[in-house]
PDB file of C-alpha atoms and ligand atoms in Angstrom:
ATOM      1  CA  MET A   1       0.000   0.000   0.000  1.00 43.00           C
ATOM      2  CA  ARG A   2       1.213   3.504  -0.755  1.00 59.00           C
ATOM      3  CA  GLN A   3       2.514   5.387   2.299  1.00 74.00           C
ATOM      4  CA  LEU A   4       0.114   8.098   3.410  1.00 85.00           C
ATOM      5  CA  GLN A   5       1.494  11.640   3.452  1.00 87.00           C
ATOM      6  CA  ARG A   6       1.814  13.337   6.829  1.00 86.00           C
ATOM      7  CA  LEU A   7       0.945  16.849   7.901  1.00 91.00           C
ATOM      8  CA  THR A   8       1.400  18.572  11.270  1.00 90.00           C
ATOM      9  CA  ILE A   9      -1.770  20.235  12.598  1.00 92.00           C
ATOM     10  CA  VAL A  10      -2.113  22.471  15.659  1.00 91.00           C
ATOM     11  CA  THR A  11      -5.056  21.896  17.974  1.00 89.00           C
ATOM     12  CA  GLN A  12      -6.561  25.338  17.287  1.00 93.00           C
ATOM     13  CA  GLN A  13      -7.195  24.231  13.686  1.00 95.00           C
ATOM     14  CA  VAL A  14      -9.492  21.435  14.818  1.00 95.00           C
ATOM     15  CA  GLN A  15     -13.167  21.897  15.574  1.00 94.00           C
ATOM     16  CA  GLY A  16     -15.128  18.743  16.183  1.00 93.00           C
ATOM     17  CA  GLN A  17     -14.028  16.404  13.394  1.00 94.00           C
ATOM     18  CA  SER A  18     -13.059  19.197  11.016  1.00 96.00           C
ATOM     19  CA  ILE A  19      -9.604  20.712  10.382  1.00 96.00           C
ATOM     20  CA  THR A  20      -9.379  24.211   8.927  1.00 96.00           C
ATOM     21  CA  LEU A  21      -6.304  24.138   6.692  1.00 96.00           C
ATOM     22  CA  THR A  22      -4.025  27.159   6.316  1.00 95.00           C
ATOM     23  CA  VAL A  23      -3.365  28.482   2.818  1.00 95.00           C
ATOM     24  CA  GLU A  24       0.163  27.019   2.984  1.00 94.00           C
ATOM     25  CA  GLN A  25      -1.176  23.627   4.014  1.00 95.00           C
ATOM     26  CA  GLN A  26      -3.763  23.655   1.210  1.00 95.00           C
ATOM     27  CA  HIS A  27      -1.022  24.523  -1.252  1.00 94.00           C
ATOM     28  CA  TYR A  28       1.238  21.810   0.133  1.00 92.00           C
ATOM     29  CA  LEU A  29      -1.431  19.097   0.011  1.00 93.00           C
ATOM     30  CA  SER A  30      -2.864  19.913  -3.393  1.00 93.00           C
ATOM     31  CA  ARG A  31       0.092  21.383  -5.315  1.00 92.00           C
ATOM     32  CA  VAL A  32       3.120  19.736  -3.770  1.00 90.00           C
ATOM     33  CA  LEU A  33       1.687  16.351  -2.767  1.00 89.00           C
ATOM     34  CA  ARG A  34      -0.973  16.455  -5.507  1.00 92.00           C
ATOM     35  CA  LEU A  35      -3.763  15.168  -3.288  1.00 93.00           C
ATOM     36  CA  ARG A  36      -7.337  15.723  -4.439  1.00 94.00           C
ATOM     37  CA  SER A  37     -10.564  16.166  -2.545  1.00 95.00           C
ATOM     38  CA  GLY A  38     -11.447  12.836  -0.946  1.00 95.00           C
ATOM     39  CA  ASP A  39      -7.816  11.649  -0.685  1.00 95.00           C
ATOM     40  CA  ARG A  40      -6.539  10.424   2.679  1.00 95.00           C
ATOM     41  CA  PHE A  41      -3.530  11.685   4.620  1.00 94.00           C
ATOM     42  CA  LEU A  42      -2.235  11.468   8.197  1.00 91.00           C
ATOM     43  CA  ALA A  43      -2.834  14.480  10.458  1.00 93.00           C
ATOM     44  CA  LEU A  44      -0.182  14.709  13.199  1.00 89.00           C
ATOM     45  CA  LEU A  45      -1.917  16.643  15.957  1.00 90.00           C
ATOM     46  CA  ASP A  46       0.307  18.534  18.371  1.00 82.00           C
ATOM     47  CA  SER A  47      -1.436  16.673  21.185  1.00 81.00           C
ATOM     48  CA  GLY A  48       0.616  13.688  20.038  1.00 77.00           C
ATOM     49  CA  VAL A  49      -2.242  11.739  18.434  1.00 85.00           C
ATOM     50  CA  THR A  50      -2.154  10.884  14.738  1.00 87.00           C
ATOM     51  CA  TRP A  51      -5.441  10.741  12.816  1.00 93.00           C
ATOM     52  CA  LEU A  52      -6.385   9.401   9.432  1.00 94.00           C
ATOM     53  CA  ALA A  53      -7.870  12.424   7.647  1.00 96.00           C
ATOM     54  CA  LYS A  54      -9.755  13.071   4.407  1.00 96.00           C
ATOM     55  CA  LEU A  55      -9.020  16.153   2.325  1.00 96.00           C
ATOM     56  CA  GLU A  56     -11.930  18.404   1.376  1.00 95.00           C
ATOM     57  CA  GLU A  57     -12.108  21.925  -0.057  1.00 91.00           C
ATOM     58  CA  GLY A  58     -10.046  24.114   2.299  1.00 91.00           C
ATOM     59  CA  THR A  59     -10.694  21.723   5.169  1.00 95.00           C
ATOM     60  CA  ALA A  60     -10.122  18.116   6.082  1.00 96.00           C
ATOM     61  CA  GLU A  61     -12.155  15.656   8.063  1.00 96.00           C
ATOM     62  CA  LEU A  62     -10.718  13.583  10.912  1.00 96.00           C
ATOM     63  CA  LEU A  63     -11.702   9.973  10.267  1.00 96.00           C
ATOM     64  CA  GLU A  64     -10.082   7.799  12.934  1.00 93.00           C
ATOM     65  CA  PRO A  65      -7.111   7.892  15.304  1.00 92.00           C
ATOM     66  CA  GLN A  66      -4.123   5.825  14.250  1.00 88.00           C
ATOM     67  CA  GLU A  67      -1.903   3.710  16.402  1.00 82.00           C
ATOM     68  CA  VAL A  68       1.584   5.094  15.797  1.00 75.00           C
ATOM     69  CA  LYS A  69       4.416   3.695  17.857  1.00 83.00           C
ATOM     70  CA  THR A  70       7.443   5.679  16.838  1.00 89.00           C
ATOM     71  CA  GLU A  71       8.137   7.565  20.079  1.00 91.00           C
ATOM     72  CA  LEU A  72      10.827   6.593  22.565  1.00 92.00           C
ATOM     73  CA  PRO A  73       9.294   5.315  25.833  1.00 88.00           C
ATOM     74  CA  LEU A  74      10.902   8.120  27.888  1.00 90.00           C
ATOM     75  CA  ASN A  75      11.204  11.882  27.455  1.00 93.00           C
ATOM     76  CA  VAL A  76      14.690  12.899  26.427  1.00 97.00           C
ATOM     77  CA  THR A  77      15.815  16.529  26.785  1.00 98.00           C
ATOM     78  CA  LEU A  78      18.972  17.726  25.054  1.00 98.00           C
ATOM     79  CA  VAL A  79      20.628  20.829  26.484  1.00 98.00           C
ATOM     80  CA  LEU A  80      22.855  22.014  23.654  1.00 97.00           C
ATOM     81  CA  SER A  81      25.382  24.843  23.565  1.00 95.00           C
ATOM     82  CA  LEU A  82      24.842  26.697  20.341  1.00 93.00           C
ATOM     83  CA  PRO A  83      27.533  25.923  17.759  1.00 86.00           C
ATOM     84  CA  LYS A  84      28.916  28.448  15.275  1.00 81.00           C
ATOM     85  CA  GLY A  85      27.187  29.239  11.980  1.00 79.00           C
ATOM     86  CA  SER A  86      24.070  27.418  10.885  1.00 81.00           C
ATOM     87  CA  GLY A  87      25.206  24.035  12.255  1.00 90.00           C
ATOM     88  CA  PHE A  88      22.382  23.971  14.763  1.00 94.00           C
ATOM     89  CA  ASP A  89      19.743  23.556  12.041  1.00 95.00           C
ATOM     90  CA  GLU A  90      21.209  20.187  11.143  1.00 96.00           C
ATOM     91  CA  VAL A  91      21.540  19.212  14.813  1.00 97.00           C
ATOM     92  CA  VAL A  92      17.830  19.934  15.392  1.00 98.00           C
ATOM     93  CA  ARG A  93      16.922  17.850  12.349  1.00 98.00           C
ATOM     94  CA  GLN A  94      19.096  14.895  13.316  1.00 98.00           C
ATOM     95  CA  VAL A  95      18.126  14.661  16.984  1.00 98.00           C
ATOM     96  CA  THR A  96      14.446  14.976  16.046  1.00 98.00           C
ATOM     97  CA  GLU A  97      14.826  12.005  13.714  1.00 98.00           C
ATOM     98  CA  LEU A  98      16.452  10.138  16.590  1.00 98.00           C
ATOM     99  CA  GLY A  99      13.553  10.765  18.983  1.00 97.00           C
ATOM    100  CA  VAL A 100      14.400  13.758  21.212  1.00 98.00           C
ATOM    101  CA  SER A 101      11.450  15.275  23.134  1.00 97.00           C
ATOM    102  CA  ARG A 102      12.805  18.704  24.041  1.00 97.00           C
ATOM    103  CA  ILE A 103      15.747  20.817  22.917  1.00 98.00           C
ATOM    104  CA  VAL A 104      17.088  23.585  25.163  1.00 98.00           C
ATOM    105  CA  PRO A 105      19.641  25.740  23.255  1.00 96.00           C
ATOM    106  CA  VAL A 106      22.045  27.235  25.784  1.00 96.00           C
ATOM    107  CA  ILE A 107      24.642  29.978  25.696  1.00 95.00           C
ATOM    108  CA  SER A 108      27.639  28.756  27.664  1.00 94.00           C
ATOM    109  CA  ASP A 109      30.890  30.551  28.533  1.00 92.00           C
ATOM    110  CA  ARG A 110      32.572  29.540  25.272  1.00 91.00           C
ATOM    111  CA  THR A 111      29.554  29.834  22.964  1.00 87.00           C
ATOM    112  CA  VAL A 112      30.563  31.978  19.994  1.00 81.00           C
ATOM    113  CA  LEU A 113      27.171  32.433  18.358  1.00 72.00           C
ATOM    114  CA  LYS A 114      24.691  34.797  19.940  1.00 77.00           C
ATOM    115  CA  PRO A 115      21.399  33.695  18.416  1.00 77.00           C
ATOM    116  CA  SER A 116      19.495  36.234  16.343  1.00 80.00           C
ATOM    117  CA  ALA A 117      15.789  36.876  16.837  1.00 78.00           C
ATOM    118  CA  ASN A 118      13.367  34.339  15.356  1.00 86.00           C
ATOM    119  CA  ARG A 119      15.902  31.513  15.471  1.00 90.00           C
ATOM    120  CA  ARG A 120      13.647  29.519  17.754  1.00 93.00           C
ATOM    121  CA  ASP A 121      10.771  29.683  15.252  1.00 94.00           C
ATOM    122  CA  ARG A 122      13.083  28.460  12.525  1.00 94.00           C
ATOM    123  CA  TRP A 123      14.363  25.542  14.657  1.00 96.00           C
ATOM    124  CA  GLN A 124      10.820  24.645  15.698  1.00 96.00           C
ATOM    125  CA  ARG A 125       9.811  24.526  12.045  1.00 95.00           C
ATOM    126  CA  ILE A 126      12.765  22.293  11.210  1.00 97.00           C
ATOM    127  CA  ALA A 127      11.789  19.993  14.112  1.00 97.00           C
ATOM    128  CA  GLY A 128       8.251  19.832  12.662  1.00 94.00           C
ATOM    129  CA  GLU A 129       9.535  18.865   9.206  1.00 95.00           C
ATOM    130  CA  ALA A 130      11.840  16.215  10.651  1.00 96.00           C
ATOM    131  CA  THR A 131       8.962  14.833  12.747  1.00 94.00           C
ATOM    132  CA  GLU A 132       6.889  14.303   9.619  1.00 90.00           C
ATOM    133  CA  GLN A 133       9.806  12.887   7.677  1.00 92.00           C
ATOM    134  CA  SER A 134      10.751  10.375  10.378  1.00 94.00           C
ATOM    135  CA  GLU A 135       7.107   9.367  10.936  1.00 89.00           C
ATOM    136  CA  ARG A 136       7.028  10.405  14.567  1.00 92.00           C
ATOM    137  CA  SER A 137       3.766  11.321  16.266  1.00 86.00           C
ATOM    138  CA  GLN A 138       5.148  13.973  18.633  1.00 90.00           C
ATOM    139  CA  THR A 139       7.026  17.100  17.558  1.00 93.00           C
ATOM    140  CA  PRO A 140       9.845  17.994  19.957  1.00 96.00           C
ATOM    141  CA  THR A 141       9.710  21.387  21.647  1.00 96.00           C
ATOM    142  CA  VAL A 142      12.568  23.781  20.916  1.00 97.00           C
ATOM    143  CA  GLU A 143      12.884  26.316  23.720  1.00 96.00           C
ATOM    144  CA  GLU A 144      14.176  29.885  23.620  1.00 95.00           C
ATOM    145  CA  PRO A 145      17.975  30.037  23.999  1.00 94.00           C
ATOM    146  CA  ILE A 146      18.949  30.645  27.627  1.00 95.00           C
ATOM    147  CA  ASP A 147      22.227  31.222  29.487  1.00 96.00           C
ATOM    148  CA  PHE A 148      23.560  27.917  30.742  1.00 97.00           C
ATOM    149  CA  SER A 149      23.982  29.214  34.305  1.00 97.00           C
ATOM    150  CA  ARG A 150      20.381  30.423  34.321  1.00 97.00           C
ATOM    151  CA  TYR A 151      19.213  27.076  32.952  1.00 97.00           C
ATOM    152  CA  LEU A 152      20.986  25.301  35.828  1.00 97.00           C
ATOM    153  CA  ASN A 153      19.409  27.636  38.395  1.00 96.00           C
ATOM    154  CA  GLU A 154      15.953  26.979  36.974  1.00 96.00           C
ATOM    155  CA  LEU A 155      16.569  23.250  36.837  1.00 95.00           C
ATOM    156  CA  GLU A 156      17.573  23.224  40.497  1.00 93.00           C
ATOM    157  CA  MET A 157      14.411  25.076  41.442  1.00 93.00           C
ATOM    158  CA  SER A 158      12.199  22.744  39.403  1.00 91.00           C
ATOM    159  CA  LYS A 159      10.883  19.484  40.784  1.00 84.00           C
ATOM    160  CA  SER A 160      12.331  17.497  37.879  1.00 86.00           C
ATOM    161  CA  ASN A 161      13.975  14.253  38.893  1.00 86.00           C
ATOM    162  CA  ASP A 162      15.395  13.471  35.449  1.00 91.00           C
ATOM    163  CA  LEU A 163      18.533  11.449  35.083  1.00 94.00           C
ATOM    164  CA  ARG A 164      21.109  14.125  34.224  1.00 96.00           C
ATOM    165  CA  TYR A 165      24.181  13.458  32.100  1.00 97.00           C
ATOM    166  CA  PHE A 166      26.835  15.915  31.132  1.00 97.00           C
ATOM    167  CA  CYS A 167      28.942  15.002  28.077  1.00 97.00           C
ATOM    168  CA  TRP A 168      32.569  15.739  28.705  1.00 95.00           C
ATOM    169  CA  GLY A 169      35.218  14.602  26.256  1.00 91.00           C
ATOM    170  CA  ARG A 170      38.122  15.312  28.611  1.00 85.00           C
ATOM    171  CA  GLY A 171      38.663  13.542  31.904  1.00 80.00           C
ATOM    172  CA  ASP A 172      38.015   9.870  32.482  1.00 88.00           C
ATOM    173  CA  SER A 173      34.232   9.754  32.605  1.00 94.00           C
ATOM    174  CA  VAL A 174      32.412   6.438  32.273  1.00 97.00           C
ATOM    175  CA  HIS A 175      30.621   5.888  28.939  1.00 97.00           C
ATOM    176  CA  LEU A 176      27.007   7.107  28.597  1.00 97.00           C
ATOM    177  CA  LEU A 177      26.001   3.566  27.592  1.00 95.00           C
ATOM    178  CA  SER A 178      27.228   2.103  30.904  1.00 95.00           C
ATOM    179  CA  HIS A 179      25.382   4.767  32.893  1.00 94.00           C
ATOM    180  CA  LEU A 180      22.137   4.228  31.009  1.00 92.00           C
ATOM    181  CA  GLN A 181      22.360   0.478  31.417  1.00 89.00           C
ATOM    182  CA  ASN A 182      22.875   0.854  35.169  1.00 89.00           C
ATOM    183  CA  ASP A 183      20.350   3.630  35.677  1.00 88.00           C
ATOM    184  CA  LEU A 184      17.556   2.371  33.436  1.00 83.00           C
ATOM    185  CA  LEU A 185      17.937  -1.358  33.119  1.00 74.00           C
ATOM    186  CA  GLY A 186      18.843  -2.069  36.744  1.00 66.00           C
ATOM    187  CA  GLY A 187      15.542  -3.832  37.481  1.00 56.00           C
ATOM    188  CA  ASP A 188      13.691  -6.189  35.161  1.00 50.00           C
ATOM    189  CA  GLN A 189      12.323  -3.339  33.101  1.00 51.00           C
ATOM    190  CA  ILE A 190      13.028   0.224  32.098  1.00 55.00           C
ATOM    191  CA  ALA A 191      12.056   2.748  34.759  1.00 56.00           C
ATOM    192  CA  MET A 192       9.356   4.301  32.611  1.00 58.00           C
ATOM    193  CA  ASN A 193       8.389   7.346  34.595  1.00 64.00           C
ATOM    194  CA  ILE A 194      11.766   9.006  34.597  1.00 81.00           C
ATOM    195  CA  GLY A 195      13.105  11.459  32.020  1.00 92.00           C
ATOM    196  CA  ILE A 196      16.632  11.848  30.705  1.00 95.00           C
ATOM    197  CA  THR A 197      18.491  15.158  30.305  1.00 97.00           C
ATOM    198  CA  ILE A 198      21.795  15.288  28.435  1.00 98.00           C
ATOM    199  CA  ALA A 199      23.974  18.410  28.196  1.00 98.00           C
ATOM    200  CA  ILE A 200      26.504  18.910  25.377  1.00 98.00           C
ATOM    201  CA  GLY A 201      29.051  21.732  25.133  1.00 96.00           C
ATOM    202  CA  PRO A 202      30.183  24.085  22.333  1.00 93.00           C
ATOM    203  CA  GLU A 203      33.205  23.773  20.021  1.00 91.00           C
ATOM    204  CA  GLY A 204      35.440  25.293  22.674  1.00 92.00           C
ATOM    205  CA  GLY A 205      34.215  22.789  25.280  1.00 93.00           C
ATOM    206  CA  TRP A 206      32.938  23.477  28.802  1.00 94.00           C
ATOM    207  CA  THR A 207      34.908  25.598  31.255  1.00 95.00           C
ATOM    208  CA  ASP A 208      35.996  23.982  34.543  1.00 94.00           C
ATOM    209  CA  GLU A 209      33.504  26.192  36.366  1.00 96.00           C
ATOM    210  CA  GLU A 210      30.665  24.903  34.183  1.00 96.00           C
ATOM    211  CA  VAL A 211      31.671  21.318  34.855  1.00 95.00           C
ATOM    212  CA  ASP A 212      31.698  21.932  38.634  1.00 95.00           C
ATOM    213  CA  ARG A 213      28.448  23.847  38.528  1.00 96.00           C
ATOM    214  CA  SER A 214      26.718  21.081  36.559  1.00 97.00           C
ATOM    215  CA  VAL A 215      27.839  18.422  38.993  1.00 96.00           C
ATOM    216  CA  LYS A 216      26.339  20.540  41.795  1.00 96.00           C
ATOM    217  CA  ALA A 217      23.079  20.640  39.814  1.00 96.00           C
ATOM    218  CA  GLY A 218      22.953  16.846  39.769  1.00 96.00           C
ATOM    219  CA  PHE A 219      24.648  16.070  36.442  1.00 97.00           C
ATOM    220  CA  VAL A 220      26.983  13.111  36.109  1.00 96.00           C
ATOM    221  CA  SER A 221      29.765  13.568  33.575  1.00 95.00           C
ATOM    222  CA  VAL A 222      29.767  10.916  30.853  1.00 97.00           C
ATOM    223  CA  SER A 223      31.911   9.959  27.881  1.00 98.00           C
ATOM    224  CA  LEU A 224      30.715   9.347  24.317  1.00 98.00           C
ATOM    225  CA  GLY A 225      33.862   7.390  23.446  1.00 97.00           C
ATOM    226  CA  LYS A 226      37.588   8.010  23.196  1.00 95.00           C
ATOM    227  CA  ARG A 227      37.501  10.419  20.288  1.00 96.00           C
ATOM    228  CA  ILE A 228      36.593  14.104  20.582  1.00 96.00           C
ATOM    229  CA  LEU A 229      33.424  14.703  18.579  1.00 96.00           C
ATOM    230  CA  ARG A 230      32.447  18.032  17.105  1.00 94.00           C
ATOM    231  CA  ALA A 231      29.678  19.960  18.825  1.00 94.00           C
ATOM    232  CA  ILE A 232      27.430  19.116  15.874  1.00 93.00           C
ATOM    233  CA  THR A 233      28.270  15.383  15.939  1.00 96.00           C
ATOM    234  CA  ALA A 234      27.968  14.738  19.687  1.00 97.00           C
ATOM    235  CA  PRO A 235      24.164  15.311  19.986  1.00 98.00           C
ATOM    236  CA  ALA A 236      23.254  12.704  17.347  1.00 98.00           C
ATOM    237  CA  SER A 237      25.766  10.302  18.832  1.00 98.00           C
ATOM    238  CA  ALA A 238      24.266  10.675  22.326  1.00 98.00           C
ATOM    239  CA  MET A 239      20.696  10.305  21.013  1.00 98.00           C
ATOM    240  CA  ALA A 240      21.599   7.154  19.065  1.00 98.00           C
ATOM    241  CA  ILE A 241      22.977   5.586  22.249  1.00 97.00           C
ATOM    242  CA  VAL A 242      19.843   6.523  24.232  1.00 96.00           C
ATOM    243  CA  GLY A 243      17.578   5.161  21.496  1.00 95.00           C
ATOM    244  CA  ALA A 244      19.490   1.885  21.305  1.00 94.00           C
ATOM    245  CA  VAL A 245      19.237   1.332  25.076  1.00 92.00           C
ATOM    246  CA  LEU A 246      15.529   2.163  25.154  1.00 89.00           C
ATOM    247  CA  GLU A 247      14.534   0.127  22.112  1.00 88.00           C
ATOM    248  CA  TYR A 248      16.936  -2.779  22.231  1.00 81.00           C
ATOM    249  CA  ARG A 249      15.299  -6.069  23.086  1.00 60.00           C
ATOM    250  CA  VAL A 250      17.233  -9.292  23.398  1.00 49.00           C
TER     251      VAL A 250
HETATM  252  N1  SAH B 301      37.302  21.693  21.979  1.00 61.05           N
HETATM  253  C1  SAH B 301      36.799  20.884  23.038  1.00 61.05           C
HETATM  254  C2  SAH B 301      35.879  19.820  22.504  1.00 61.05           C
HETATM  255  C3  SAH B 301      34.514  20.293  22.323  1.00 61.05           C
HETATM  256  S1  SAH B 301      33.529  19.089  21.583  1.00 61.05           S
HETATM  257  C4  SAH B 301      37.945  20.196  23.750  1.00 61.05           C
HETATM  258  O1  SAH B 301      39.007  20.219  23.208  1.00 61.05           O
HETATM  259  O2  SAH B 301      37.701  19.656  24.814  1.00 61.05           O
HETATM  260  C5  SAH B 301      31.936  19.728  21.886  1.00 61.05           C
HETATM  261  C6  SAH B 301      31.166  19.011  22.981  1.00 61.05           C
HETATM  262  O3  SAH B 301      30.844  17.692  22.553  1.00 61.05           O
HETATM  263  C7  SAH B 301      31.889  18.837  24.284  1.00 61.05           C
HETATM  264  O4  SAH B 301      31.730  19.959  25.125  1.00 61.05           O
HETATM  265  C8  SAH B 301      31.192  17.627  24.881  1.00 61.05           C
HETATM  266  O5  SAH B 301      29.996  18.003  25.514  1.00 61.05           O
HETATM  267  C9  SAH B 301      30.845  16.804  23.658  1.00 61.05           C
HETATM  268  N2  SAH B 301      31.827  15.757  23.354  1.00 61.05           N
HETATM  269  C10 SAH B 301      32.613  15.657  22.274  1.00 61.05           C
HETATM  270  N3  SAH B 301      33.330  14.510  22.305  1.00 61.05           N
HETATM  271  C11 SAH B 301      32.982  13.877  23.429  1.00 61.05           C
HETATM  272  C12 SAH B 301      33.349  12.635  24.010  1.00 61.05           C
HETATM  273  N4  SAH B 301      34.228  11.830  23.455  1.00 61.05           N
HETATM  274  N5  SAH B 301      32.763  12.290  25.181  1.00 61.05           N
HETATM  275  C13 SAH B 301      31.862  13.094  25.778  1.00 61.05           C
HETATM  276  N6  SAH B 301      31.467  14.273  25.279  1.00 61.05           N
HETATM  277  C14 SAH B 301      32.010  14.673  24.107  1.00 61.05           C
END
């Protein structure tokens, strides 16, 4: 059977069983995807539920909810120091494909790029496109960039009891894989109600103060292997390890 096309819909567009399509969405469905009135597609609602939908004139009708099982069983937050140039676009795309739930762009001591206005909207859009492409049902949230020290303060004040890992290429940290195996697979099954937060530094690395401060905020420093990865390679590498631990079944 032909794969159904996917389209992200925000809840405000839905009334009862009817979706009001934006002009861009109408153009995309009819001109780009060449769907006609009566054709089916998958509506990815931002509530996380995917529906089979039928295209009509300027609207679409929700037909029935679909069982989509493409999400990781736990929420994974990536706290990422912004890299130079436009490298972050690709990072957002890759980690979305790999199942991240939330991306917090941070400005750390050695961050070179100061993000321009509207960057968040652009990254959120990229996350939406990657969600559709990788057939996920939940679009990750990309937050406004925040100073790393402020992020840590807020984290400490929050009630979050996430497992917190801090990627550090220097030093003799234990591998992320070993930590995840111990922390998540200790019992007979994955501890399902816990989230994971992973912090990754900029090209220039973390300063010693940031390492100390993170440890005080409950982060454990972890290794991603013996080679030093670029700031735009490390996030995908970390997410691939998390995904493998969460989805691997003997
Ligand atoms: N120039 C820095 C390296 C920065 S790499 C230095 O010489 O130390 C960018 C970020 O990727 C690092 O801050 C770290 O969070 C992560 N990273 C890269 N390689 C890693 C590794 N092997 N183990 C753990 N984290 C790593």
